[in-house]
């Protein structure tokens, strides 16, 4: 892939303004450039890195009306050698294509996605924050650009990658467990729908549920299946719980659950975590009674942004509250978080190929 570079404004300008040692928060900042590539006449073309900024989109673009748009979220880390490494980026590239397929968006070869991400990180590497626990959050996405109001798959698309220099998700340490609302009113996905894709529209559809959760003092909704029997996931995170013997249980991936790369990594690590990790169908009634009997001692969510989100309690729509253990962050949750983040930061050797060096080409 022959990438065209338009590296203005000059790199120096931004590096003067950008102080990488302050707390930058999560997802607030952008780097100076973005990667773009278009799909037209049946092929992906014109790969380019240009200054970050607004693009021209036709008012009739299909993505704006019919939501034909998918995205990814990944992270890159700076190791002690000063170099930047992506984490399981091949899995994100593979999943973007899986999501794209569900929304009738043409696939973009995985290696092209990875080359695009590496090239962009390379030119914007000076924007890596120096804060402890920092990362470059990577956001690749594809959206339909054809200007047409009839409903059928677009024949034109844009693939874009942008980067957000981010601090750790937990700014004041990993110490607070969240509450989830178990809702029988809101559902994220049904079998045969778009639940297994990272579709923009799935997130639009979750906003109302998020507002309801806030009214209950909960961070997010824990979604059940359409029959309100099984535990599915948390909307931007998969769900997990830990049994008294230390085993970690993740609900089985179905077509109503987005296959989290964080969950997959925990499953792949298994032994390295020193406990059994397995997938099961998790029935709500059993789950609640196992928390009450003390068989389930910890619970939480898995996702790239926070890595692990400990859950201290659940609340039902009738205000009934179920507390997991003593409601605080448990030892197993802390260990899972540490093992995974140590691998990401290069402090612990993970399985072959999980971290990939971003080669120095331009900067
Ligand atoms: C992105 C996402 C997750 C988390 O997946 P990761 O690959 O771990 O970041 C979980 N559920 C949904 C619905 C998502 O969109």
mmCIF file of C-alpha atoms and ligand atoms in Angstrom:
data_model
loop_
_atom_site.group_PDB
_atom_site.id
_atom_site.type_symbol
_atom_site.label_atom_id
_atom_site.label_comp_id
_atom_site.label_asym_id
_atom_site.label_seq_id
_atom_site.Cartn_x
_atom_site.Cartn_y
_atom_site.Cartn_z
ATOM 1 C CA UNK A 1 0.000 0.000 0.000
ATOM 2 C CA UNK A 2 1.500 3.307 -1.152
ATOM 3 C CA UNK A 3 0.465 5.968 1.372
ATOM 4 C CA UNK A 4 0.527 9.659 0.387
ATOM 5 C CA UNK A 5 1.653 12.000 3.174
ATOM 6 C CA UNK A 6 0.503 15.562 3.724
ATOM 7 C CA UNK A 7 2.317 16.363 6.963
ATOM 8 C CA UNK A 8 1.208 19.927 7.474
ATOM 9 C CA UNK A 9 0.909 21.685 9.848
ATOM 10 C CA UNK A 10 4.521 21.139 10.779
ATOM 11 C CA UNK A 11 5.030 18.658 13.586
ATOM 12 C CA UNK A 12 6.906 21.229 15.684
ATOM 13 C CA UNK A 13 3.926 23.553 15.950
ATOM 14 C CA UNK A 14 1.788 21.131 17.884
ATOM 15 C CA UNK A 15 4.554 19.741 20.017
ATOM 16 C CA UNK A 16 5.067 23.263 21.392
ATOM 17 C CA UNK A 17 1.446 23.445 22.529
ATOM 18 C CA UNK A 18 1.132 19.900 23.689
ATOM 19 C CA UNK A 19 2.452 19.138 27.132
ATOM 20 C CA UNK A 20 2.520 15.360 27.335
ATOM 21 C CA UNK A 21 3.204 15.312 31.071
ATOM 22 C CA UNK A 22 -0.134 16.715 32.240
ATOM 23 C CA UNK A 23 -3.124 14.481 32.898
ATOM 24 C CA UNK A 24 -4.754 14.288 29.481
ATOM 25 C CA UNK A 25 -7.851 12.273 30.465
ATOM 26 C CA UNK A 26 -9.373 9.585 28.282
ATOM 27 C CA UNK A 27 -10.428 10.292 24.684
ATOM 28 C CA UNK A 28 -10.268 14.095 24.918
ATOM 29 C CA UNK A 29 -7.303 14.869 22.678
ATOM 30 C CA UNK A 30 -6.538 14.211 19.015
ATOM 31 C CA UNK A 31 -3.169 13.969 17.344
ATOM 32 C CA UNK A 32 -2.296 16.181 14.379
ATOM 33 C CA UNK A 33 -3.089 13.711 11.608
ATOM 34 C CA UNK A 34 -5.583 11.144 10.447
ATOM 35 C CA UNK A 35 -5.477 8.324 7.942
ATOM 36 C CA UNK A 36 -8.047 8.268 5.136
ATOM 37 C CA UNK A 37 -8.858 5.835 2.361
ATOM 38 C CA UNK A 38 -11.871 5.741 0.042
ATOM 39 C CA UNK A 39 -13.902 2.983 -1.513
ATOM 40 C CA UNK A 40 -15.282 3.636 -4.993
ATOM 41 C CA UNK A 41 -15.752 1.682 -8.228
ATOM 42 C CA UNK A 42 -15.507 -1.535 -6.240
ATOM 43 C CA UNK A 43 -12.122 -0.969 -4.642
ATOM 44 C CA UNK A 44 -10.303 0.697 -1.763
ATOM 45 C CA UNK A 45 -8.087 3.500 -3.047
ATOM 46 C CA UNK A 46 -6.115 6.667 -2.255
ATOM 47 C CA UNK A 47 -4.565 5.807 1.137
ATOM 48 C CA UNK A 48 -3.340 9.052 2.685
ATOM 49 C CA UNK A 49 -2.273 10.717 5.902
ATOM 50 C CA UNK A 50 -3.523 14.288 6.178
ATOM 51 C CA UNK A 51 -3.892 16.923 8.929
ATOM 52 C CA UNK A 52 -6.676 16.033 11.385
ATOM 53 C CA UNK A 53 -9.771 18.079 10.673
ATOM 54 C CA UNK A 54 -13.330 18.114 9.308
ATOM 55 C CA UNK A 55 -14.056 16.335 6.051
ATOM 56 C CA UNK A 56 -16.612 17.071 3.396
ATOM 57 C CA UNK A 57 -19.629 14.784 3.562
ATOM 58 C CA UNK A 58 -22.689 15.039 1.327
ATOM 59 C CA UNK A 59 -25.901 15.799 3.270
ATOM 60 C CA UNK A 60 -27.391 12.721 1.606
ATOM 61 C CA UNK A 61 -24.550 10.428 2.723
ATOM 62 C CA UNK A 62 -26.024 7.051 3.630
ATOM 63 C CA UNK A 63 -24.182 6.844 6.976
ATOM 64 C CA UNK A 64 -25.995 9.973 8.195
ATOM 65 C CA UNK A 65 -29.480 8.666 7.434
ATOM 66 C CA UNK A 66 -29.335 4.900 7.631
ATOM 67 C CA UNK A 67 -26.409 4.394 9.989
ATOM 68 C CA UNK A 68 -24.203 2.309 7.740
ATOM 69 C CA UNK A 69 -21.100 2.796 9.854
ATOM 70 C CA UNK A 70 -18.840 0.574 11.956
ATOM 71 C CA UNK A 71 -15.862 1.264 14.196
ATOM 72 C CA UNK A 72 -13.086 -0.223 16.300
ATOM 73 C CA UNK A 73 -11.251 0.709 19.482
ATOM 74 C CA UNK A 74 -7.690 -0.359 20.262
ATOM 75 C CA UNK A 75 -4.670 0.900 22.176
ATOM 76 C CA UNK A 76 -0.944 1.351 21.686
ATOM 77 C CA UNK A 77 1.537 1.580 24.553
ATOM 78 C CA UNK A 78 5.023 2.934 25.081
ATOM 79 C CA UNK A 79 7.405 0.404 26.588
ATOM 80 C CA UNK A 80 10.489 1.090 28.685
ATOM 81 C CA UNK A 81 12.621 1.067 25.510
ATOM 82 C CA UNK A 82 10.778 4.231 24.387
ATOM 83 C CA UNK A 83 9.183 2.458 21.430
ATOM 84 C CA UNK A 84 5.445 2.187 20.753
ATOM 85 C CA UNK A 85 3.679 -1.172 20.518
ATOM 86 C CA UNK A 86 0.107 -1.976 19.493
ATOM 87 C CA UNK A 87 -1.889 -4.608 21.394
ATOM 88 C CA UNK A 88 -3.625 -7.402 19.403
ATOM 89 C CA UNK A 89 -4.319 -4.993 16.572
ATOM 90 C CA UNK A 90 -4.818 -7.925 14.166
ATOM 91 C CA UNK A 91 -7.893 -8.909 16.194
ATOM 92 C CA UNK A 92 -9.354 -5.424 15.768
ATOM 93 C CA UNK A 93 -8.729 -5.497 12.018
ATOM 94 C CA UNK A 94 -10.414 -8.886 11.772
ATOM 95 C CA UNK A 95 -13.374 -7.665 13.825
ATOM 96 C CA UNK A 96 -13.833 -4.474 11.798
ATOM 97 C CA UNK A 97 -14.375 -6.701 8.788
ATOM 98 C CA UNK A 98 -16.777 -8.926 10.709
ATOM 99 C CA UNK A 99 -18.778 -5.843 11.728
ATOM 100 C CA UNK A 100 -18.590 -4.525 8.170
ATOM 101 C CA UNK A 101 -19.974 -7.786 6.810
ATOM 102 C CA UNK A 102 -23.000 -7.569 9.126
ATOM 103 C CA UNK A 103 -23.745 -4.069 7.736
ATOM 104 C CA UNK A 104 -23.011 -4.918 4.066
ATOM 105 C CA UNK A 105 -19.855 -2.789 4.079
ATOM 106 C CA UNK A 106 -17.005 -4.081 1.883
ATOM 107 C CA UNK A 107 -14.068 -5.607 3.763
ATOM 108 C CA UNK A 108 -10.768 -3.761 3.977
ATOM 109 C CA UNK A 109 -7.822 -6.220 3.959
ATOM 110 C CA UNK A 110 -6.535 -6.626 7.518
ATOM 111 C CA UNK A 111 -2.924 -5.909 6.629
ATOM 112 C CA UNK A 112 -3.967 -2.599 5.029
ATOM 113 C CA UNK A 113 -5.755 -1.599 8.230
ATOM 114 C CA UNK A 114 -2.699 -2.503 10.300
ATOM 115 C CA UNK A 115 -0.312 -0.674 7.926
ATOM 116 C CA UNK A 116 -2.569 2.393 8.084
ATOM 117 C CA UNK A 117 -2.598 2.389 11.898
ATOM 118 C CA UNK A 118 1.170 1.883 12.133
ATOM 119 C CA UNK A 119 1.871 4.668 9.630
ATOM 120 C CA UNK A 120 -0.358 7.092 11.513
ATOM 121 C CA UNK A 121 1.123 6.241 14.915
ATOM 122 C CA UNK A 122 4.582 6.644 13.404
ATOM 123 C CA UNK A 123 4.000 10.239 12.266
ATOM 124 C CA UNK A 124 2.189 11.219 15.470
ATOM 125 C CA UNK A 125 4.394 9.339 17.916
ATOM 126 C CA UNK A 126 5.558 12.569 19.602
ATOM 127 C CA UNK A 127 2.018 12.933 20.952
ATOM 128 C CA UNK A 128 2.358 9.919 23.208
ATOM 129 C CA UNK A 129 1.571 11.238 26.723
ATOM 130 C CA UNK A 130 4.257 10.832 29.363
ATOM 131 C CA UNK A 131 1.702 10.295 32.086
ATOM 132 C CA UNK A 132 1.850 6.978 33.978
ATOM 133 C CA UNK A 133 -0.542 4.439 32.465
ATOM 134 C CA UNK A 134 -0.921 6.416 29.222
ATOM 135 C CA UNK A 135 -1.769 5.059 25.796
ATOM 136 C CA UNK A 136 -2.650 6.132 22.294
ATOM 137 C CA UNK A 137 -6.282 5.181 21.842
ATOM 138 C CA UNK A 138 -6.812 4.094 18.230
ATOM 139 C CA UNK A 139 -10.192 4.643 16.572
ATOM 140 C CA UNK A 140 -10.568 3.167 13.060
ATOM 141 C CA UNK A 141 -13.986 3.452 11.417
ATOM 142 C CA UNK A 142 -15.766 3.052 8.080
ATOM 143 C CA UNK A 143 -18.836 5.018 7.029
ATOM 144 C CA UNK A 144 -20.999 5.095 3.923
ATOM 145 C CA UNK A 145 -20.605 8.264 1.868
ATOM 146 C CA UNK A 146 -22.782 7.718 -1.188
ATOM 147 C CA UNK A 147 -25.352 10.530 -1.602
ATOM 148 C CA UNK A 148 -28.534 8.523 -2.062
ATOM 149 C CA UNK A 149 -31.864 8.295 -0.234
ATOM 150 C CA UNK A 150 -33.035 4.879 -1.423
ATOM 151 C CA UNK A 151 -32.228 2.141 1.067
ATOM 152 C CA UNK A 152 -29.579 -0.278 -0.111
ATOM 153 C CA UNK A 153 -25.861 -0.689 0.642
ATOM 154 C CA UNK A 154 -23.757 2.335 -0.278
ATOM 155 C CA UNK A 155 -21.327 1.980 -3.170
ATOM 156 C CA UNK A 156 -18.920 4.505 -1.636
ATOM 157 C CA UNK A 157 -17.212 4.559 1.775
ATOM 158 C CA UNK A 158 -14.460 6.253 3.718
ATOM 159 C CA UNK A 159 -12.117 4.441 6.105
ATOM 160 C CA UNK A 160 -10.608 6.767 8.691
ATOM 161 C CA UNK A 161 -8.217 6.237 11.591
ATOM 162 C CA UNK A 162 -7.816 8.833 14.304
ATOM 163 C CA UNK A 163 -5.736 8.728 17.470
ATOM 164 C CA UNK A 164 -6.468 10.029 20.933
ATOM 165 C CA UNK A 165 -3.561 10.461 23.366
ATOM 166 C CA UNK A 166 -5.096 9.228 26.604
ATOM 167 C CA UNK A 167 -4.284 8.845 30.237
ATOM 168 C CA UNK A 168 -5.405 5.844 32.257
ATOM 169 C CA UNK A 169 -9.159 5.297 32.340
ATOM 170 C CA UNK A 170 -9.032 5.329 36.131
ATOM 171 C CA UNK A 171 -7.431 8.660 36.951
ATOM 172 C CA UNK A 172 -7.303 8.211 40.725
ATOM 173 C CA UNK A 173 -6.327 4.557 40.929
ATOM 174 C CA UNK A 174 -8.205 1.319 40.475
ATOM 175 C CA UNK A 175 -10.320 1.508 43.583
ATOM 176 C CA UNK A 176 -13.992 2.000 42.876
ATOM 177 C CA UNK A 177 -16.492 -0.644 41.886
ATOM 178 C CA UNK A 178 -19.421 0.473 39.735
ATOM 179 C CA UNK A 179 -23.135 -0.331 39.927
ATOM 180 C CA UNK A 180 -25.044 -1.774 36.959
ATOM 181 C CA UNK A 181 -28.766 -1.521 36.261
ATOM 182 C CA UNK A 182 -30.295 -4.881 35.349
ATOM 183 C CA UNK A 183 -33.033 -3.812 32.959
ATOM 184 C CA UNK A 184 -36.026 -5.744 31.697
ATOM 185 C CA UNK A 185 -37.137 -2.741 29.615
ATOM 186 C CA UNK A 186 -34.100 -2.074 27.444
ATOM 187 C CA UNK A 187 -32.523 -4.593 25.119
ATOM 188 C CA UNK A 188 -29.371 -4.149 23.157
ATOM 189 C CA UNK A 189 -29.694 -6.893 20.589
ATOM 190 C CA UNK A 190 -31.838 -9.725 19.315
ATOM 191 C CA UNK A 191 -30.759 -12.874 17.538
ATOM 192 C CA UNK A 192 -30.432 -12.141 13.845
ATOM 193 C CA UNK A 193 -29.788 -8.443 14.496
ATOM 194 C CA UNK A 194 -26.631 -6.344 14.604
ATOM 195 C CA UNK A 195 -25.543 -7.115 18.175
ATOM 196 C CA UNK A 196 -22.354 -8.902 17.154
ATOM 197 C CA UNK A 197 -21.079 -5.925 15.164
ATOM 198 C CA UNK A 198 -19.476 -2.749 16.459
ATOM 199 C CA UNK A 199 -22.072 -0.713 14.614
ATOM 200 C CA UNK A 200 -22.446 3.010 15.311
ATOM 201 C CA UNK A 201 -26.213 2.524 15.517
ATOM 202 C CA UNK A 202 -25.923 0.079 18.409
ATOM 203 C CA UNK A 203 -24.456 2.903 20.434
ATOM 204 C CA UNK A 204 -27.162 5.398 19.435
ATOM 205 C CA UNK A 205 -29.684 2.804 20.585
ATOM 206 C CA UNK A 206 -27.971 2.474 23.979
ATOM 207 C CA UNK A 207 -28.149 6.141 24.972
ATOM 208 C CA UNK A 208 -31.660 6.025 26.401
ATOM 209 C CA UNK A 209 -30.723 2.967 28.461
ATOM 210 C CA UNK A 210 -27.643 4.827 29.684
ATOM 211 C CA UNK A 211 -29.826 7.700 30.871
ATOM 212 C CA UNK A 212 -32.111 5.289 32.699
ATOM 213 C CA UNK A 213 -29.079 3.701 34.364
ATOM 214 C CA UNK A 214 -27.934 7.109 35.595
ATOM 215 C CA UNK A 215 -31.348 7.697 37.163
ATOM 216 C CA UNK A 216 -30.745 4.576 39.262
ATOM 217 C CA UNK A 217 -27.265 5.738 40.227
ATOM 218 C CA UNK A 218 -25.815 3.053 37.962
ATOM 219 C CA UNK A 219 -22.929 3.517 35.541
ATOM 220 C CA UNK A 220 -24.487 1.457 32.736
ATOM 221 C CA UNK A 221 -27.094 -1.156 31.912
ATOM 222 C CA UNK A 222 -26.376 -4.866 32.118
ATOM 223 C CA UNK A 223 -28.377 -6.180 29.186
ATOM 224 C CA UNK A 224 -30.366 -9.389 29.300
ATOM 225 C CA UNK A 225 -31.485 -11.444 26.332
ATOM 226 C CA UNK A 226 -34.839 -10.575 24.749
ATOM 227 C CA UNK A 227 -36.646 -12.992 27.140
ATOM 228 C CA UNK A 228 -35.046 -11.442 30.235
ATOM 229 C CA UNK A 229 -33.571 -14.795 31.246
ATOM 230 C CA UNK A 230 -29.869 -14.662 30.426
ATOM 231 C CA UNK A 231 -27.098 -12.201 31.135
ATOM 232 C CA UNK A 232 -25.574 -10.852 27.938
ATOM 233 C CA UNK A 233 -23.255 -7.850 28.189
ATOM 234 C CA UNK A 234 -22.851 -4.227 29.209
ATOM 235 C CA UNK A 235 -23.094 -2.305 25.940
ATOM 236 C CA UNK A 236 -19.476 -1.241 25.694
ATOM 237 C CA UNK A 237 -18.075 -4.100 27.766
ATOM 238 C CA UNK A 238 -18.555 -7.828 28.078
ATOM 239 C CA UNK A 239 -19.549 -9.149 31.499
ATOM 240 C CA UNK A 240 -17.711 -11.588 33.774
ATOM 241 C CA UNK A 241 -17.952 -13.024 37.235
ATOM 242 C CA UNK A 242 -15.597 -14.896 39.523
ATOM 243 C CA UNK A 243 -16.521 -17.988 41.541
ATOM 244 C CA UNK A 244 -15.245 -18.768 45.038
ATOM 245 C CA UNK A 245 -12.652 -21.184 43.594
ATOM 246 C CA UNK A 246 -11.262 -18.353 41.448
ATOM 247 C CA UNK A 247 -12.729 -19.485 38.114
ATOM 248 C CA UNK A 248 -13.676 -16.670 35.756
ATOM 249 C CA UNK A 249 -16.949 -17.060 33.851
ATOM 250 C CA UNK A 250 -17.766 -15.066 30.691
ATOM 251 C CA UNK A 251 -21.159 -15.444 28.978
ATOM 252 C CA UNK A 252 -20.929 -17.511 25.792
ATOM 253 C CA UNK A 253 -20.455 -15.431 22.650
ATOM 254 C CA UNK A 254 -23.672 -15.464 20.641
ATOM 255 C CA UNK A 255 -24.880 -13.249 17.811
ATOM 256 C CA UNK A 256 -26.287 -10.840 20.423
ATOM 257 C CA UNK A 257 -22.914 -10.250 22.091
ATOM 258 C CA UNK A 258 -19.976 -8.309 20.674
ATOM 259 C CA UNK A 259 -16.912 -10.519 20.939
ATOM 260 C CA UNK A 260 -14.639 -8.432 23.143
ATOM 261 C CA UNK A 261 -10.908 -8.719 22.477
ATOM 262 C CA UNK A 262 -10.326 -8.125 26.184
ATOM 263 C CA UNK A 263 -12.576 -11.127 27.015
ATOM 264 C CA UNK A 264 -10.847 -13.184 24.359
ATOM 265 C CA UNK A 265 -7.466 -12.262 25.830
ATOM 266 C CA UNK A 266 -8.563 -13.376 29.308
ATOM 267 C CA UNK A 267 -9.807 -16.641 27.782
ATOM 268 C CA UNK A 268 -6.537 -17.100 25.888
ATOM 269 C CA UNK A 269 -4.437 -16.373 28.985
ATOM 270 C CA UNK A 270 -6.269 -18.931 31.131
ATOM 271 C CA UNK A 271 -3.372 -20.757 32.759
ATOM 272 C CA UNK A 272 -1.154 -17.657 32.890
ATOM 273 C CA UNK A 273 -3.772 -16.066 35.141
ATOM 274 C CA UNK A 274 -3.511 -19.013 37.471
ATOM 275 C CA UNK A 275 -7.168 -19.943 37.294
ATOM 276 C CA UNK A 276 -9.750 -21.496 35.023
ATOM 277 C CA UNK A 277 -11.491 -19.198 32.536
ATOM 278 C CA UNK A 278 -14.555 -20.495 30.731
ATOM 279 C CA UNK A 279 -17.686 -19.450 28.901
ATOM 280 C CA UNK A 280 -21.176 -20.439 29.972
ATOM 281 C CA UNK A 281 -24.758 -19.460 29.391
ATOM 282 C CA UNK A 282 -25.416 -17.319 32.487
ATOM 283 C CA UNK A 283 -29.002 -17.455 33.728
ATOM 284 C CA UNK A 284 -30.057 -14.336 35.633
ATOM 285 C CA UNK A 285 -31.887 -16.156 38.462
ATOM 286 C CA UNK A 286 -28.943 -18.456 39.112
ATOM 287 C CA UNK A 287 -26.514 -15.546 38.918
ATOM 288 C CA UNK A 288 -28.409 -13.586 41.567
ATOM 289 C CA UNK A 289 -28.832 -16.527 43.913
ATOM 290 C CA UNK A 290 -25.131 -17.413 43.525
ATOM 291 C CA UNK A 291 -24.189 -13.874 44.543
ATOM 292 C CA UNK A 292 -26.525 -14.099 47.536
ATOM 293 C CA UNK A 293 -25.130 -17.472 48.610
ATOM 294 C CA UNK A 294 -21.554 -16.269 48.265
ATOM 295 C CA UNK A 295 -20.709 -18.667 45.423
ATOM 296 C CA UNK A 296 -19.984 -15.675 43.189
ATOM 297 C CA UNK A 297 -17.455 -13.408 44.854
ATOM 298 C CA UNK A 298 -16.568 -10.818 42.191
ATOM 299 C CA UNK A 299 -17.955 -9.443 38.937
ATOM 300 C CA UNK A 300 -17.148 -6.871 36.333
ATOM 301 C CA UNK A 301 -16.814 -5.822 32.725
ATOM 302 C CA UNK A 302 -14.110 -6.351 30.083
ATOM 303 C CA UNK A 303 -13.400 -3.757 27.398
ATOM 304 C CA UNK A 304 -10.477 -1.937 25.815
ATOM 305 C CA UNK A 305 -11.156 1.500 27.310
ATOM 306 C CA UNK A 306 -11.167 0.537 30.989
ATOM 307 C CA UNK A 307 -9.661 -2.976 30.507
ATOM 308 C CA UNK A 308 -11.467 -4.227 33.626
ATOM 309 C CA UNK A 309 -14.408 -2.476 35.314
ATOM 310 C CA UNK A 310 -15.155 -3.963 38.720
ATOM 311 C CA UNK A 311 -18.864 -4.227 39.556
ATOM 312 C CA UNK A 312 -19.749 -3.836 43.221
ATOM 313 C CA UNK A 313 -23.516 -4.054 42.980
ATOM 314 C CA UNK A 314 -26.517 -4.478 40.702
ATOM 315 C CA UNK A 315 -29.807 -2.657 40.945
ATOM 316 C CA UNK A 316 -33.132 -3.799 39.490
ATOM 317 C CA UNK A 317 -35.842 -1.533 38.117
ATOM 318 C CA UNK A 318 -37.827 -2.105 41.356
ATOM 319 C CA UNK A 319 -34.823 -0.634 43.266
ATOM 320 C CA UNK A 320 -33.739 -3.976 44.713
ATOM 321 C CA UNK A 321 -29.954 -3.932 45.186
ATOM 322 C CA UNK A 322 -27.664 -6.976 45.096
ATOM 323 C CA UNK A 323 -24.145 -6.465 46.416
ATOM 324 C CA UNK A 324 -21.296 -8.644 45.163
ATOM 325 C CA UNK A 325 -19.003 -9.732 48.019
ATOM 326 C CA UNK A 326 -18.384 -6.675 50.172
ATOM 327 C CA UNK A 327 -19.067 -4.344 47.241
ATOM 328 C CA UNK A 328 -15.415 -3.412 46.778
ATOM 329 C CA UNK A 329 -12.837 -4.356 44.151
ATOM 330 C CA UNK A 330 -11.753 -7.959 44.751
ATOM 331 C CA UNK A 331 -8.315 -9.571 44.569
ATOM 332 C CA UNK A 332 -9.082 -11.602 41.426
ATOM 333 C CA UNK A 333 -10.254 -8.511 39.561
ATOM 334 C CA UNK A 334 -7.091 -6.665 40.554
ATOM 335 C CA UNK A 335 -4.918 -9.570 39.409
ATOM 336 C CA UNK A 336 -6.657 -9.849 36.028
ATOM 337 C CA UNK A 337 -6.191 -6.112 35.503
ATOM 338 C CA UNK A 338 -2.536 -6.218 36.465
ATOM 339 C CA UNK A 339 -1.635 -9.206 34.297
ATOM 340 C CA UNK A 340 -3.310 -7.793 31.211
ATOM 341 C CA UNK A 341 -1.986 -4.245 31.616
ATOM 342 C CA UNK A 342 1.523 -5.555 32.397
ATOM 343 C CA UNK A 343 1.475 -7.476 29.113
ATOM 344 C CA UNK A 344 0.284 -4.359 27.294
ATOM 345 C CA UNK A 345 3.024 -2.251 28.869
ATOM 346 C CA UNK A 346 5.712 -4.824 28.057
ATOM 347 C CA UNK A 347 6.393 -5.604 31.727
ATOM 348 C CA UNK A 348 5.215 -9.189 31.329
ATOM 349 C CA UNK A 349 5.787 -11.446 28.339
ATOM 350 C CA UNK A 350 2.429 -12.252 26.753
ATOM 351 C CA UNK A 351 1.657 -14.841 24.097
ATOM 352 C CA UNK A 352 3.516 -14.571 20.771
ATOM 353 C CA UNK A 353 2.385 -11.676 18.564
ATOM 354 C CA UNK A 354 0.149 -9.863 21.047
ATOM 355 C CA UNK A 355 2.312 -6.752 21.095
ATOM 356 C CA UNK A 356 3.650 -5.434 17.799
ATOM 357 C CA UNK A 357 6.366 -2.819 17.403
ATOM 358 C CA UNK A 358 5.443 0.321 15.448
ATOM 359 C CA UNK A 359 8.428 0.858 13.142
ATOM 360 C CA UNK A 360 10.118 4.229 12.926
ATOM 361 C CA UNK A 361 9.816 5.527 9.370
ATOM 362 C CA UNK A 362 9.023 9.259 9.360
ATOM 363 C CA UNK A 363 9.632 10.409 12.920
HETATM 364 C C1 LIG B 1 -16.249 -2.609 21.958
HETATM 365 C C2 LIG B 1 -17.261 -3.374 22.700
HETATM 366 C C3 LIG B 1 -16.927 -4.246 23.747
HETATM 367 C C4 LIG B 1 -15.528 -4.404 24.245
HETATM 368 O O1 LIG B 1 -14.683 -5.025 23.327
HETATM 369 P P1 LIG B 1 -13.112 -4.888 23.452
HETATM 370 O O2 LIG B 1 -12.596 -5.512 22.205
HETATM 371 O O3 LIG B 1 -12.691 -5.614 24.655
HETATM 372 O O4 LIG B 1 -12.814 -3.433 23.543
HETATM 373 C C5 LIG B 1 -17.950 -4.972 24.341
HETATM 374 N N1 LIG B 1 -19.232 -4.845 23.943
HETATM 375 C C6 LIG B 1 -19.579 -4.015 22.949
HETATM 376 C C7 LIG B 1 -20.990 -3.938 22.549
HETATM 377 C C8 LIG B 1 -18.621 -3.253 22.291
HETATM 378 O O5 LIG B 1 -18.989 -2.420 21.316
#
